[in-house]
Short mmCIF file of C-alpha atoms in Angstrom, two decimals:
data_model
loop_
_atom_site.label_atom_id
_atom_site.label_comp_id
_atom_site.label_asym_id
_atom_site.label_seq_id
_atom_site.Cartn_x
_atom_site.Cartn_y
_atom_site.Cartn_z
CA MET E 1 0.15 -0.31 0.20
CA LEU E 2 1.17 3.64 -0.39
CA GLU E 3 -0.47 6.42 1.10
CA VAL E 4 1.03 10.22 0.51
CA LYS E 5 0.75 12.51 3.11
CA GLN E 6 0.40 15.73 3.04
CA LEU E 7 2.69 16.08 -0.22
CA SER E 8 2.85 19.77 -0.47
CA VAL E 9 5.71 20.79 -3.80
CA SER E 10 6.35 24.45 -5.15
CA PHE E 11 8.24 25.42 -8.32
CA GLY E 12 9.73 28.99 -7.44
CA ALA E 13 6.22 30.48 -7.05
CA VAL E 14 4.09 28.25 -8.35
CA GLN E 15 2.63 25.95 -5.92
CA ALA E 16 2.47 22.40 -8.30
CA LEU E 17 0.59 20.15 -4.83
CA ASP E 18 -0.69 21.68 -1.73
CA SER E 19 -1.16 18.72 0.14
CA VAL E 20 -2.16 15.69 -1.09
CA SER E 21 -3.33 12.65 0.65
CA LEU E 22 -3.81 10.00 -0.43
CA VAL E 23 -3.99 6.01 -0.10
CA VAL E 24 -3.78 3.72 -3.27
CA PRO E 25 -3.79 -0.20 -1.77
CA ARG E 26 -2.59 -3.30 -3.51
CA GLY E 27 -4.45 -5.67 -5.83
CA GLU E 28 -6.19 -2.65 -8.08
CA VAL E 29 -6.05 0.84 -9.93
CA THR E 30 -6.84 3.83 -8.52
CA ALA E 31 -6.81 6.24 -10.82
CA VAL E 32 -5.72 10.37 -10.94
CA ILE E 33 -7.85 12.27 -12.75
CA GLY E 34 -8.20 16.24 -13.74
CA ALA E 35 -7.34 18.82 -16.29
CA ASN E 36 -3.63 19.63 -17.16
CA GLY E 37 -1.78 21.37 -14.61
CA ALA E 38 -3.67 20.02 -11.39
CA GLY E 39 -0.95 18.26 -11.14
CA LYS E 40 -0.65 14.87 -11.60
CA SER E 41 1.83 14.43 -13.53
CA THR E 42 4.24 16.05 -10.37
CA LEU E 43 2.42 14.33 -8.04
CA MET E 44 4.11 10.42 -10.09
CA ARG E 45 7.69 12.24 -10.60
CA THR E 46 7.95 13.30 -6.32
CA LEU E 47 6.44 10.62 -5.53
CA ALA E 48 9.77 8.63 -7.99
CA GLY E 49 11.94 11.00 -6.63
CA LEU E 50 13.01 13.02 -9.78
CA VAL E 51 11.70 16.39 -6.97
CA LYS E 52 11.66 17.14 -4.05
CA PRO E 53 8.85 18.24 -1.67
CA GLN E 54 8.41 20.51 0.00
CA SER E 55 6.71 18.77 2.75
CA GLY E 56 4.85 15.92 3.67
CA SER E 57 5.40 11.85 2.67
CA ALA E 58 4.64 8.81 0.50
CA GLU E 59 5.09 5.40 2.58
CA LEU E 60 5.55 1.93 0.93
CA ASP E 61 3.64 -0.58 3.18
CA GLY E 62 5.23 1.76 5.76
CA VAL E 63 8.08 2.81 4.59
CA GLN E 64 8.99 6.46 4.01
CA VAL E 65 10.74 6.93 -0.33
CA THR E 66 10.42 10.54 0.18
CA GLY E 67 13.88 12.49 0.67
CA ARG E 68 14.88 10.06 -0.94
CA ALA E 69 17.16 9.30 -4.56
CA PRO E 70 14.96 7.80 -7.34
CA GLU E 71 17.27 5.14 -7.47
CA ASP E 72 17.93 3.60 -4.44
CA ILE E 73 13.15 4.32 -4.58
CA VAL E 74 13.11 2.10 -7.42
CA ARG E 75 14.86 -0.29 -5.99
CA SER E 76 12.37 -0.70 -2.27
CA GLY E 77 9.77 -1.19 -4.70
CA LEU E 78 7.93 1.61 -6.57
CA ALA E 79 8.06 2.05 -9.64
CA LEU E 80 7.49 4.58 -12.73
CA ILE E 81 6.67 4.45 -16.35
CA PRO E 82 7.05 8.24 -16.89
CA GLU E 83 5.09 10.12 -19.93
CA GLY E 84 5.64 9.86 -23.39
CA ARG E 85 8.18 7.44 -24.54
CA SER E 86 10.58 6.93 -21.77
CA THR E 87 12.40 3.76 -23.55
CA ILE E 88 15.31 4.15 -25.05
CA PRO E 89 15.38 3.74 -28.79
CA GLU E 90 19.34 3.12 -29.01
CA LEU E 91 19.24 -0.44 -27.03
CA THR E 92 17.55 -2.76 -28.64
CA VAL E 93 14.51 -4.55 -27.33
CA GLU E 94 16.74 -7.01 -24.56
CA GLU E 95 18.55 -4.01 -23.94
CA ASN E 96 15.91 -1.60 -22.73
CA LEU E 97 13.79 -4.59 -20.58
CA HIS E 98 16.61 -5.97 -18.75
CA LEU E 99 17.77 -2.43 -17.81
CA GLY E 100 14.88 -2.36 -15.14
CA GLY E 101 16.17 -5.29 -13.31
CA LEU E 102 20.55 -4.70 -13.63
CA TRP E 103 20.85 -3.64 -10.16
CA ARG E 104 19.70 -7.55 -9.37
CA PRO E 105 20.93 -10.60 -8.79
CA SER E 106 21.31 -12.39 -12.42
CA ALA E 107 19.24 -15.56 -12.43
CA GLU E 108 16.57 -13.57 -10.34
CA ARG E 109 16.49 -11.02 -13.64
CA LYS E 110 16.72 -13.74 -16.26
CA ALA E 111 13.61 -15.24 -14.52
CA THR E 112 11.53 -11.76 -13.79
CA SER E 113 12.35 -11.82 -17.96
CA ALA E 114 11.03 -15.06 -19.50
CA GLU E 115 8.37 -13.74 -17.23
CA ILE E 116 7.68 -10.73 -18.86
CA TYR E 117 8.19 -12.08 -22.36
CA ASP E 118 5.24 -14.80 -22.23
CA MET E 119 3.64 -12.03 -21.53
CA PHE E 120 4.09 -9.99 -24.18
CA PRO E 121 5.38 -12.65 -27.25
CA VAL E 122 5.98 -9.20 -29.03
CA LEU E 123 8.44 -8.61 -26.88
CA ALA E 124 10.36 -12.19 -27.34
CA GLU E 125 9.53 -11.54 -31.36
CA ARG E 126 11.69 -8.74 -31.19
CA ARG E 127 14.22 -9.13 -28.58
CA ARG E 128 17.39 -8.79 -30.52
CA MET E 129 15.21 -5.37 -32.23
CA ARG E 130 16.34 -2.04 -31.06
CA SER E 131 13.70 -0.70 -29.69
CA ASP E 132 12.10 1.93 -32.77
CA THR E 133 11.45 0.08 -34.37
CA LEU E 134 8.25 -0.92 -31.90
CA SER E 135 4.73 0.28 -32.10
CA GLY E 136 3.43 2.63 -29.59
CA GLY E 137 1.75 0.29 -29.10
CA GLU E 138 4.47 -2.12 -28.13
CA ARG E 139 7.27 -0.23 -26.80
CA GLN E 140 4.08 0.75 -23.83
CA GLN E 141 4.45 -3.18 -22.85
CA LEU E 142 8.41 -2.38 -22.52
CA ALA E 143 8.26 0.29 -20.69
CA ILE E 144 5.56 -1.93 -18.80
CA GLY E 145 8.42 -4.48 -19.09
CA ARG E 146 10.76 -2.33 -17.61
CA ALA E 147 9.13 -1.28 -14.88
CA LEU E 148 7.74 -4.67 -13.85
CA MET E 149 11.70 -6.14 -14.84
CA CYS E 150 12.22 -4.26 -10.33
CA ASP E 151 10.03 -7.03 -9.03
CA PRO E 152 7.75 -3.81 -8.10
CA THR E 153 4.93 -3.95 -5.47
CA CYS E 154 3.62 0.06 -6.45
CA LEU E 155 3.67 0.87 -9.70
CA LEU E 156 3.21 4.21 -10.99
CA LEU E 157 1.61 4.61 -15.00
CA ASP E 158 2.22 8.36 -15.93
CA GLU E 159 -0.43 8.69 -18.91
CA PRO E 160 0.12 5.61 -20.57
CA SER E 161 -2.78 6.14 -23.15
CA LEU E 162 -0.99 9.27 -24.45
CA GLY E 163 -0.56 9.89 -28.72
CA LEU E 164 -1.54 5.99 -28.60
CA ALA E 165 -5.06 4.16 -30.78
CA PRO E 166 -8.00 4.39 -29.12
CA LEU E 167 -8.57 -0.01 -29.70
CA ILE E 168 -4.54 0.33 -28.16
CA VAL E 169 -5.76 2.35 -24.84
CA THR E 170 -8.87 0.24 -23.66
CA GLN E 171 -5.57 -3.46 -23.82
CA ILE E 172 -3.17 -1.46 -21.97
CA LEU E 173 -5.40 -0.68 -19.05
CA GLN E 174 -6.68 -3.74 -19.19
CA LEU E 175 -2.81 -5.35 -18.11
CA VAL E 176 -2.59 -2.68 -16.40
CA ASN E 177 -5.61 -4.35 -14.30
CA GLN E 178 -4.95 -7.37 -14.89
CA LEU E 179 -1.43 -7.01 -12.93
CA ALA E 180 -2.89 -5.10 -10.14
CA ARG E 181 -4.81 -8.06 -8.89
CA GLU E 182 -2.72 -10.83 -10.27
CA LYS E 183 0.96 -9.91 -8.93
CA ASN E 184 -1.28 -7.31 -6.17
CA LEU E 185 0.48 -4.41 -6.94
CA ALA E 186 -1.03 -1.13 -6.24
CA VAL E 187 -1.56 0.83 -8.74
CA LEU E 188 -1.50 4.49 -9.29
CA LEU E 189 -2.70 5.38 -13.05
CA VAL E 190 -2.74 8.99 -13.36
CA GLU E 191 -4.70 9.37 -17.14
CA GLN E 192 -6.35 12.41 -18.55
CA ASN E 193 -8.38 10.10 -20.28
CA ALA E 194 -10.85 9.71 -17.30
CA VAL E 195 -13.65 7.73 -19.20
CA THR E 196 -11.10 4.73 -20.55
CA ALA E 197 -8.76 5.16 -16.72
CA LEU E 198 -11.87 4.98 -14.37
CA ARG E 199 -12.77 2.04 -16.52
CA VAL E 200 -10.23 -0.14 -15.56
CA ALA E 201 -9.98 1.96 -11.50
CA THR E 202 -11.64 1.10 -8.14
CA THR E 203 -10.71 4.63 -6.93
CA GLY E 204 -10.67 8.11 -8.46
CA ILE E 205 -9.53 11.34 -7.22
CA ILE E 206 -9.90 14.22 -9.14
CA MET E 207 -7.22 16.91 -8.75
CA ASN E 208 -7.01 20.28 -9.78
CA LEU E 209 -5.04 22.79 -9.43
CA GLY E 210 -2.35 20.96 -7.38
CA THR E 211 -5.42 19.76 -4.38
CA VAL E 212 -7.10 16.74 -4.16
CA VAL E 213 -10.10 17.67 -5.84
CA ARG E 214 -12.58 14.47 -3.81
CA VAL E 215 -12.55 10.71 -4.19
CA GLY E 216 -14.68 8.15 -4.05
CA THR E 217 -15.72 5.21 -5.98
CA ALA E 218 -14.90 4.89 -9.90
CA GLU E 219 -18.82 3.80 -10.84
CA GLU E 220 -19.33 7.58 -8.53
CA ILE E 221 -17.15 9.50 -9.79
CA ALA E 222 -17.70 8.34 -13.58
CA ALA E 223 -21.62 9.06 -13.54
CA ASP E 224 -21.28 12.50 -11.14
CA ASP E 225 -22.14 14.34 -14.68
CA GLU E 226 -21.28 18.34 -12.63
CA LEU E 227 -18.12 16.93 -11.06
CA ARG E 228 -16.64 15.78 -14.83
CA ASP E 229 -17.48 19.05 -16.15
CA ALA E 230 -16.17 21.54 -13.46
CA TYR E 231 -12.83 19.51 -13.77
CA LEU E 232 -12.83 17.26 -16.22
CA GLY E 233 -13.54 20.03 -19.04
CA SER E 234 -15.48 17.54 -21.16
CA MET C 1 56.23 1.68 -54.53
CA THR C 2 58.78 0.55 -51.33
CA THR C 3 58.46 4.48 -50.33
CA PHE C 4 54.64 4.13 -50.37
CA ILE C 5 54.31 1.39 -48.05
CA ASP C 6 56.90 2.38 -45.51
CA TYR C 7 54.79 6.63 -45.16
CA LEU C 8 51.62 3.52 -45.24
CA LEU C 9 53.53 1.26 -41.93
CA GLY C 10 54.48 4.78 -40.07
CA GLY C 11 51.01 6.04 -40.33
CA PHE C 12 49.53 3.12 -38.73
CA SER C 13 51.52 3.29 -35.92
CA SER C 14 50.82 7.21 -35.59
CA GLY C 15 47.57 5.89 -35.99
CA ALA C 16 47.65 3.56 -33.32
CA VAL C 17 47.80 6.60 -31.04
CA ILE C 18 45.32 8.98 -32.60
CA ALA C 19 42.77 6.07 -32.33
CA LEU C 20 43.26 5.61 -28.76
CA PHE C 21 42.79 9.52 -27.88
CA ALA C 22 39.94 9.15 -29.84
CA LEU C 23 37.63 6.12 -27.46
CA ALA C 24 38.71 8.65 -24.83
CA LEU C 25 36.85 10.93 -26.89
CA VAL C 26 34.40 8.83 -27.42
CA LEU C 27 33.86 7.08 -23.94
CA VAL C 28 33.39 10.90 -22.00
CA TRP C 29 31.07 12.01 -25.03
CA ARG C 30 29.37 8.35 -24.61
CA SER C 31 29.17 8.98 -20.63
CA THR C 32 28.82 12.72 -20.74
CA ARG C 33 27.74 13.87 -23.96
CA ILE C 34 31.22 16.66 -23.21
CA VAL C 35 33.76 17.42 -26.18
CA ASN C 36 36.67 16.33 -23.99
CA PHE C 37 39.82 19.28 -24.97
CA ALA C 38 41.29 18.32 -21.37
CA GLN C 39 42.11 14.24 -22.37
CA VAL C 40 45.49 15.25 -23.87
CA GLY C 41 46.44 17.79 -21.16
CA GLN C 42 44.75 14.15 -18.57
CA ALA C 43 46.94 11.93 -20.96
CA MET C 44 49.82 14.32 -20.87
CA PHE C 45 50.09 15.58 -17.28
CA THR C 46 50.26 10.95 -16.10
CA THR C 47 52.61 10.69 -18.50
CA PHE C 48 54.43 12.86 -16.66
CA ILE C 49 53.73 10.95 -13.45
CA ALA C 50 53.74 7.70 -15.30
CA LEU C 51 58.15 9.71 -16.60
CA ALA C 52 58.82 9.70 -13.13
CA VAL C 53 57.94 6.07 -11.92
CA GLN C 54 59.85 5.69 -14.67
CA GLN C 55 63.18 6.87 -13.75
CA SER C 56 63.08 6.21 -10.24
CA THR C 57 62.08 2.41 -10.33
CA GLY C 58 63.58 1.06 -13.75
CA SER C 59 60.38 -0.50 -14.38
CA TRP C 60 57.75 0.41 -17.25
CA PHE C 61 55.78 -2.04 -16.68
CA LEU C 62 54.85 -0.54 -13.27
CA ALA C 63 55.93 2.88 -15.21
CA LEU C 64 52.17 2.16 -17.06
CA LEU C 65 50.61 0.81 -13.85
CA ALA C 66 51.09 4.27 -12.16
CA GLY C 67 50.12 5.29 -15.23
CA LEU C 68 47.10 4.01 -15.09
CA VAL C 69 45.21 4.77 -12.35
CA GLY C 70 46.58 8.15 -12.90
CA GLY C 71 45.05 8.75 -15.36
CA GLY C 72 41.63 7.13 -13.43
CA ILE C 73 42.00 9.58 -10.70
CA LEU C 74 42.81 12.20 -12.84
CA GLY C 75 39.79 11.37 -15.40
CA LEU C 76 37.50 11.75 -11.98
CA ILE C 77 39.20 14.18 -10.07
CA VAL C 78 38.24 16.69 -13.22
CA TYR C 79 34.93 14.79 -13.90
CA ALA C 80 33.68 15.41 -10.06
CA LEU C 81 36.17 18.74 -9.13
CA VAL C 82 34.72 21.03 -12.73
CA LEU C 83 32.00 19.46 -15.13
CA ARG C 84 30.04 18.51 -12.47
CA PRO C 85 29.21 21.49 -10.82
CA VAL C 86 29.51 23.61 -14.67
CA GLN C 87 27.63 20.85 -16.48
CA ARG C 88 24.65 22.07 -14.10
CA LEU C 89 24.87 25.34 -15.66
CA ASP C 90 24.93 24.83 -19.06
CA THR C 91 26.18 22.73 -22.31
CA SER C 92 28.56 25.02 -23.23
CA GLY C 93 29.64 26.22 -20.54
CA SER C 94 31.39 22.60 -20.09
CA ILE C 95 33.31 22.52 -22.98
CA ILE C 96 34.58 25.37 -22.28
CA ALA C 97 35.47 24.64 -18.77
CA THR C 98 37.69 21.06 -19.78
CA PHE C 99 40.00 24.61 -22.11
CA GLY C 100 40.59 25.60 -18.75
CA VAL C 101 41.40 22.27 -17.13
CA LEU C 102 43.31 22.05 -20.11
CA ILE C 103 45.49 25.34 -19.88
CA SER C 104 45.71 24.67 -16.09
CA LEU C 105 47.15 21.05 -16.50
CA GLN C 106 50.19 21.90 -18.75
CA ALA C 107 51.02 25.63 -16.26
CA LEU C 108 50.83 23.06 -13.25
CA ALA C 109 52.83 20.09 -15.23
CA SER C 110 55.12 23.32 -16.75
CA MET C 111 55.81 24.74 -12.93
CA ILE C 112 56.18 21.02 -11.16
CA TRP C 113 58.26 19.08 -14.45
CA GLY C 114 59.82 22.39 -16.87
CA GLY C 115 58.71 22.78 -20.29
CA GLU C 116 62.27 20.95 -20.80
CA PRO C 117 60.92 18.05 -23.47
CA GLN C 118 62.24 14.87 -21.85
CA SER C 119 63.04 11.28 -23.59
CA PHE C 120 60.41 8.21 -22.32
CA PRO C 121 62.40 5.33 -23.15
CA PRO C 122 60.78 3.18 -24.72
CA PRO C 123 60.46 -1.17 -23.38
CA VAL C 124 61.00 -3.03 -26.21
CA ALA C 125 63.63 -1.77 -29.07
CA ASN C 126 62.45 1.55 -31.09
CA ASN C 127 64.15 0.42 -34.22
CA GLY C 128 62.49 -0.08 -37.92
CA LEU C 129 62.84 -4.02 -38.35
CA GLU C 130 64.76 -5.87 -40.88
CA ILE C 131 63.19 -7.96 -42.66
CA ALA C 132 64.13 -9.46 -46.37
CA GLY C 133 66.94 -7.30 -45.98
CA ARG C 134 65.88 -4.39 -46.01
CA ILE C 135 64.98 -1.65 -42.94
CA TRP C 136 61.43 -1.42 -42.78
CA PRO C 137 59.74 1.85 -40.60
CA ILE C 138 58.23 -0.59 -38.01
CA SER C 139 60.38 -1.67 -34.98
CA TRP C 140 59.08 -3.73 -31.89
CA TYR C 141 57.73 -1.52 -30.22
CA ASP C 142 55.64 0.04 -32.53
CA VAL C 143 54.27 -4.06 -32.54
CA LEU C 144 53.36 -3.05 -29.28
CA VAL C 145 51.28 -0.31 -29.59
CA TYR C 146 49.67 -2.08 -32.28
CA ALA C 147 48.44 -4.70 -29.06
CA VAL C 148 47.49 -2.87 -26.85
CA THR C 149 45.30 -0.31 -28.71
CA ALA C 150 43.76 -3.99 -29.87
CA VAL C 151 43.35 -5.65 -26.29
CA LEU C 152 41.57 -2.38 -25.48
CA VAL C 153 39.70 -1.66 -28.15
CA VAL C 154 38.24 -5.64 -28.08
CA ALA C 155 38.49 -4.93 -24.62
CA LEU C 156 35.53 -1.70 -24.21
CA THR C 157 33.25 -3.54 -26.65
CA LEU C 158 32.45 -6.75 -24.60
CA LEU C 159 32.44 -3.82 -22.35
CA PHE C 160 29.58 -2.12 -23.31
CA THR C 161 27.69 -4.56 -25.54
CA ARG C 162 27.81 -7.78 -23.01
CA THR C 163 28.37 -5.81 -19.79
CA SER C 164 25.70 -4.87 -17.14
CA LEU C 165 28.44 -2.25 -16.06
CA GLY C 166 28.72 -1.38 -19.63
CA LEU C 167 24.32 -1.74 -20.52
CA SER C 168 23.97 0.89 -17.82
CA MET C 169 27.12 3.53 -18.88
CA ARG C 170 25.24 3.03 -22.45
CA ALA C 171 21.63 4.15 -20.25
CA SER C 172 23.12 6.27 -18.86
CA ALA C 173 23.90 8.68 -21.52
CA PHE C 174 21.22 8.30 -24.13
CA ASN C 175 18.70 8.52 -21.47
CA PRO C 176 19.66 10.23 -17.31
CA GLU C 177 15.73 10.03 -16.20
CA VAL C 178 14.73 6.92 -18.00
CA ALA C 179 18.57 5.70 -16.18
CA LYS C 180 17.31 6.68 -12.75
CA LEU C 181 14.18 5.11 -12.82
CA SER C 182 15.48 1.95 -13.52
CA GLY C 183 18.04 2.13 -11.00
CA ILE C 184 20.87 2.65 -11.78
CA ARG C 185 23.04 4.82 -9.81
CA VAL C 186 23.51 6.98 -13.05
CA ASN C 187 26.49 9.70 -11.86
CA ARG C 188 28.82 6.70 -10.46
CA MET C 189 28.52 5.45 -14.38
CA LEU C 190 29.60 9.11 -15.50
CA ALA C 191 32.12 9.31 -13.39
CA PHE C 192 33.17 6.02 -14.64
CA GLY C 193 32.87 6.52 -18.00
CA TRP C 194 35.52 9.44 -17.41
CA ALA C 195 37.44 7.25 -15.67
CA LEU C 196 38.15 4.91 -18.50
CA ALA C 197 38.64 7.65 -20.62
CA GLY C 198 40.88 9.15 -18.09
CA VAL C 199 42.54 5.42 -18.72
CA VAL C 200 42.69 5.26 -22.14
CA GLY C 201 43.90 8.73 -22.75
CA ALA C 202 46.24 6.92 -20.39
CA VAL C 203 47.51 4.20 -22.18
CA ALA C 204 47.90 6.47 -25.52
CA GLY C 205 50.39 9.06 -23.70
CA VAL C 206 52.21 6.13 -22.46
CA LEU C 207 52.83 4.46 -25.90
CA VAL C 208 53.06 7.58 -27.63
CA ALA C 209 55.86 9.38 -25.04
CA PRO C 210 58.77 7.33 -26.45
CA THR C 211 58.29 8.27 -30.42
CA ALA C 212 58.51 11.60 -29.77
CA SER C 213 58.99 13.66 -25.70
CA LEU C 214 57.49 14.76 -23.10
CA SER C 215 56.88 18.27 -22.62
CA PRO C 216 53.48 19.93 -21.80
CA ASN C 217 52.18 20.96 -24.81
CA SER C 218 53.74 17.43 -26.47
CA PHE C 219 50.50 16.08 -26.90
CA ASP C 220 48.69 19.52 -28.16
CA ILE C 221 48.54 18.36 -31.64
CA LEU C 222 47.54 14.98 -31.65
CA LEU C 223 44.19 17.42 -30.14
CA ILE C 224 42.94 18.13 -33.45
CA PHE C 225 43.77 14.70 -34.71
CA ALA C 226 42.56 12.46 -32.40
CA PHE C 227 39.00 15.23 -32.66
CA THR C 228 38.32 14.57 -36.07
CA ALA C 229 38.61 11.18 -35.73
CA ALA C 230 36.04 11.14 -33.65
CA VAL C 231 34.09 12.96 -35.03
CA VAL C 232 33.91 11.99 -38.39
CA GLY C 233 34.03 8.83 -36.94
CA GLY C 234 30.29 9.47 -35.55
CA LEU C 235 31.27 10.43 -32.07
CA ASP C 236 29.64 7.35 -29.68
CA SER C 237 31.07 4.69 -32.00
CA LEU C 238 34.37 3.09 -30.51
CA ILE C 239 35.20 1.36 -33.29
CA GLY C 240 34.52 4.56 -36.11
CA ALA C 241 36.63 6.18 -33.72
CA VAL C 242 39.38 3.61 -34.23
CA ALA C 243 38.66 3.47 -38.01
CA PHE C 244 39.14 7.14 -38.55
CA GLY C 245 42.15 7.25 -36.23
CA ILE C 246 44.46 4.78 -38.09
CA GLY C 247 42.89 6.12 -41.65
CA THR C 248 44.53 10.09 -40.00
CA GLY C 249 47.22 8.01 -39.41
CA LEU C 250 47.86 6.93 -42.42
CA VAL C 251 47.02 10.10 -44.01
CA LEU C 252 49.64 12.02 -42.05
CA ALA C 253 52.21 9.92 -43.31
CA LEU C 254 50.66 10.48 -47.22
CA VAL C 255 50.66 13.98 -46.83
CA THR C 256 54.22 14.37 -44.79
CA GLY C 257 55.50 11.86 -47.04
CA TYR C 258 55.21 13.29 -50.00
CA GLY C 259 54.22 16.63 -49.52
CA GLU C 260 55.28 19.36 -46.79
CA ALA C 261 54.77 17.67 -42.96
CA GLY C 262 53.43 21.23 -42.48
CA ASP C 263 50.01 20.93 -44.38
CA ALA C 264 49.58 17.08 -42.81
CA PRO C 265 47.47 18.80 -40.45
CA ILE C 266 45.75 20.75 -42.49
CA ILE C 267 43.82 18.04 -44.94
CA VAL C 268 43.01 16.73 -42.13
CA LEU C 269 41.13 19.47 -40.31
CA ILE C 270 40.14 19.87 -44.51
CA LEU C 271 38.92 16.21 -44.63
CA LEU C 272 36.37 17.56 -41.24
CA ALA C 273 35.20 19.94 -42.64
CA ILE C 274 34.03 18.12 -45.31
CA THR C 275 32.75 15.21 -43.38
CA LEU C 276 30.55 18.08 -41.22
CA VAL C 277 29.00 19.20 -44.52
CA VAL C 278 28.67 15.59 -45.57
CA ARG C 279 27.32 13.99 -43.14
CA PRO C 280 26.96 15.61 -39.60
CA GLY C 281 26.36 12.99 -38.07
CA GLY C 282 29.60 11.51 -39.04
CA VAL C 283 30.11 7.96 -40.81
CA PHE C 284 29.82 5.55 -38.72
CA GLY C 285 27.12 8.08 -36.75
CA ARG C 286 23.65 6.56 -36.87
CA GLY C 287 20.15 9.08 -36.53
CA LYS C 288 20.07 12.65 -34.63
CA SER C 289 21.70 15.16 -35.64
CA ARG C 290 23.67 16.57 -33.00
CA ALA C 291 24.54 20.26 -30.40
CA VAL C 292 28.14 20.75 -30.47
#
């Protein structure tokens, strides 16, 4: 379980996160939705250690992660799949995948990569090719695979649907939901595409201007037209 | 015809050393996207250290070892004390900072060892070998230089393509953020890249010193040739740096042999300019343009 308590971040005069508190339970997907500039990406980058918070904390299964370096946070089981194309085009598919677990003993690493190749057969077929020969959806699979290589207990996904066809988005999000259940992962999913995100999530959190404005079950939030009009602009 | 072969053989020897310096430049470029103009200064400095060890112990092997260790440590020091603080500000500042390091190292070397050229004794004979009743411009020492160059190139290639450390280094260079998010200690990898480049540069320095003389400025011209070889090779490519390092040595030897020795650097720079116009990414470079 990931527990965020009163996390605040500011960039100069801009308060990007203002005392954000939330809980991400294991075994399900928690979706954070909100318009551009709501602070969703800042939240993810702060949890992964890329941005230093002013105050507040985040604990993964009772162990504090805030204030630590990104490479230590990922080693403690919290993996972020950042926004956009986060695979490295110059490296092969296999190299991109193994990157996620280089710090683990090689036997464990090989076992995990075999498991991931079973899950994504297309990656196994293309393991020796440069990763920029993959399609957008396949690259997102690779990014997810790389995050799984560190054997995480908590997975953060920042806008995985960005630039993908609707059909692929649905596939990826269903896969994320399946991963959460089967591997008992705490998954925090950030999306602008609210409708699709809420369909795979158990809990929905709406953010606006750096604060959490509403927490509810995914069905509740999806059904609330007023909420949608006010904060999601759609 | 035999003159032509003589020129080529001579070119190979100087080319091998240029290739090593070019390799050092590529290693630094790969890890931190900086062209380290101080590389030859670091090599000069560590070669002076090696010479001091040689003079006090009489052992070439110990001298080489001291050069390797010194080169690695100096690479780390330059990275940690100068480049890391400056690079946080901007990239062009880093390149200028490497010139500052070069000038400082040269000044420091003159203060410690003086400006007079010193000779560095070779470990094996540096006389032309007599084969088939003729003396050829290749010595046992040249053979040693080729062997060391070949071993280094193979070892570095294996390091980068076959090991976790090599993959960590490449990932840190291509995308530091993704590397960090994958659990790689990026700062350590970048520092290791500089140390490794320092070691390769030190090898180049210790190898070239016996064929010329050693003074604080004696490697300056090699910087131009190595830079040319590295850029023409694509800056990211180990094999490109080696191929064009040796190629540059051959061009130099032919121009010097058939024309004026003074023209050689200009011809090399013209070749560099032509490459940058025709193939801005370098011959072995691929894809994206880069900002140098």
